[in-house]
Amino acid sequence: MLRDIKNFLRLYRQASLYEVSTHFDVQPQATRAMLDHWIRKGYVCLAERSANCGSTCGQCHPLTTEIYCWAGEG
C-alpha cells in the first residue's frame, strides 16, 4: 500500500487527503500515517492548508484542504 500511495502522488503530483483515502478505500487516519512515512523519507510534502475554492470562510471539509505534494525523485 505504501508503494501504491507513492506512485499515486508521483502520477498526480498533488492530492488531498480525501482524494488519496477514497482512491485506496482506506480510513483518512491510516492514509495520513502512510503519507507521513513518505514525508519523513523526503518524497512527499504537506502543502499549506487552504480552501480549494480560494476562500477563507472555513466551510470546506478539512480532509479536502489537507493537500499532499510529490517532492522526491524516487
PDB file of C-alpha atoms in Angstrom:
ATOM      1  CA  MET A   1       0.000   0.000   0.000  1.00  0.00           C
ATOM      2  CA  LEU A   2       2.850   2.428   0.782  1.00  0.00           C
ATOM      3  CA  ARG A   3       4.286   1.982  -2.695  1.00  0.00           C
ATOM      4  CA  ASP A   4       0.836   2.432  -4.260  1.00  0.00           C
ATOM      5  CA  ILE A   5       0.346   5.751  -2.469  1.00  0.00           C
ATOM      6  CA  LYS A   6       3.818   6.860  -3.513  1.00  0.00           C
ATOM      7  CA  ASN A   7       3.053   6.007  -7.157  1.00  0.00           C
ATOM      8  CA  PHE A   8      -0.321   7.768  -6.951  1.00  0.00           C
ATOM      9  CA  LEU A   9       1.329  11.005  -5.837  1.00  0.00           C
ATOM     10  CA  ARG A  10       4.119  10.632  -8.384  1.00  0.00           C
ATOM     11  CA  LEU A  11       1.476  10.416 -11.090  1.00  0.00           C
ATOM     12  CA  TYR A  12      -0.857  13.201  -9.941  1.00  0.00           C
ATOM     13  CA  ARG A  13       1.810  15.433  -8.304  1.00  0.00           C
ATOM     14  CA  GLN A  14      -0.619  16.517  -5.575  1.00  0.00           C
ATOM     15  CA  ALA A  15      -3.790  15.265  -3.932  1.00  0.00           C
ATOM     16  CA  SER A  16      -5.893  15.951  -0.881  1.00  0.00           C
ATOM     17  CA  LEU A  17      -6.083  13.510   1.999  1.00  0.00           C
ATOM     18  CA  TYR A  18      -9.681  12.900   0.938  1.00  0.00           C
ATOM     19  CA  GLU A  19      -8.665  12.014  -2.633  1.00  0.00           C
ATOM     20  CA  VAL A  20      -5.952   9.597  -1.540  1.00  0.00           C
ATOM     21  CA  SER A  21      -8.021   7.885   1.138  1.00  0.00           C
ATOM     22  CA  THR A  22     -11.065   7.445  -1.118  1.00  0.00           C
ATOM     23  CA  HIS A  23      -8.963   6.258  -4.050  1.00  0.00           C
ATOM     24  CA  PHE A  24      -7.471   3.462  -1.935  1.00  0.00           C
ATOM     25  CA  ASP A  25     -10.580   2.964   0.236  1.00  0.00           C
ATOM     26  CA  VAL A  26      -8.579   3.495   3.434  1.00  0.00           C
ATOM     27  CA  GLN A  27      -9.553   5.483   6.530  1.00  0.00           C
ATOM     28  CA  PRO A  28      -8.085   9.026   6.489  1.00  0.00           C
ATOM     29  CA  GLN A  29      -6.112   8.435   9.710  1.00  0.00           C
ATOM     30  CA  ALA A  30      -4.382   5.374   8.215  1.00  0.00           C
ATOM     31  CA  THR A  31      -3.771   7.232   4.946  1.00  0.00           C
ATOM     32  CA  ARG A  32      -2.229  10.140   6.855  1.00  0.00           C
ATOM     33  CA  ALA A  33       0.123   7.738   8.660  1.00  0.00           C
ATOM     34  CA  MET A  34       1.291   6.284   5.341  1.00  0.00           C
ATOM     35  CA  LEU A  35       1.750   9.750   3.862  1.00  0.00           C
ATOM     36  CA  ASP A  36       3.755  10.725   6.956  1.00  0.00           C
ATOM     37  CA  HIS A  37       6.093   7.822   6.173  1.00  0.00           C
ATOM     38  CA  TRP A  38       6.839   9.359   2.762  1.00  0.00           C
ATOM     39  CA  ILE A  39       7.167  12.832   4.293  1.00  0.00           C
ATOM     40  CA  ARG A  40       9.865  11.500   6.665  1.00  0.00           C
ATOM     41  CA  LYS A  41      11.655   9.956   3.672  1.00  0.00           C
ATOM     42  CA  GLY A  42      11.558  13.307   1.835  1.00  0.00           C
ATOM     43  CA  TYR A  43       9.376  12.184  -1.070  1.00  0.00           C
ATOM     44  CA  VAL A  44       6.145  13.947  -0.080  1.00  0.00           C
ATOM     45  CA  CYS A  45       5.399  17.308   1.486  1.00  0.00           C
ATOM     46  CA  LEU A  46       2.294  18.700   3.121  1.00  0.00           C
ATOM     47  CA  ALA A  47       1.184  21.928   1.456  1.00  0.00           C
ATOM     48  CA  GLU A  48      -0.207  24.804   3.475  1.00  0.00           C
ATOM     49  CA  ARG A  49      -3.851  24.299   4.304  1.00  0.00           C
ATOM     50  CA  SER A  50      -6.074  26.431   2.139  1.00  0.00           C
ATOM     51  CA  ALA A  51      -9.585  26.239   0.810  1.00  0.00           C
ATOM     52  CA  ASN A  52      -9.840  24.503  -2.555  1.00  0.00           C
ATOM     53  CA  CYS A  53     -12.120  27.284  -3.727  1.00  0.00           C
ATOM     54  CA  GLY A  54      -9.676  30.022  -2.698  1.00  0.00           C
ATOM     55  CA  SER A  55     -11.999  31.341   0.007  1.00  0.00           C
ATOM     56  CA  THR A  56     -11.162  31.788   3.673  1.00  0.00           C
ATOM     57  CA  CYS A  57     -14.660  31.076   5.004  1.00  0.00           C
ATOM     58  CA  GLY A  58     -13.568  27.784   6.603  1.00  0.00           C
ATOM     59  CA  GLN A  59     -16.565  25.809   5.350  1.00  0.00           C
ATOM     60  CA  CYS A  60     -14.576  23.294   3.285  1.00  0.00           C
ATOM     61  CA  HIS A  61     -14.241  19.833   4.783  1.00  0.00           C
ATOM     62  CA  PRO A  62     -10.802  19.542   6.473  1.00  0.00           C
ATOM     63  CA  LEU A  63      -9.915  16.382   4.530  1.00  0.00           C
ATOM     64  CA  THR A  64     -10.163  18.303   1.257  1.00  0.00           C
ATOM     65  CA  THR A  65      -7.868  21.106   2.401  1.00  0.00           C
ATOM     66  CA  GLU A  66      -5.049  18.822   3.602  1.00  0.00           C
ATOM     67  CA  ILE A  67      -3.015  18.712   0.386  1.00  0.00           C
ATOM     68  CA  TYR A  68      -0.017  16.445  -0.154  1.00  0.00           C
ATOM     69  CA  CYS A  69       2.510  17.100  -2.930  1.00  0.00           C
ATOM     70  CA  TRP A  70       5.120  14.912  -4.545  1.00  0.00           C
ATOM     71  CA  ALA A  71       8.575  16.279  -3.689  1.00  0.00           C
ATOM     72  CA  GLY A  72      11.002  13.461  -4.466  1.00  0.00           C
ATOM     73  CA  GLU A  73      12.660  11.696  -7.335  1.00  0.00           C
ATOM     74  CA  GLY A  74      12.281   8.043  -6.277  1.00  0.00           C
TER      75      GLY A  74
END
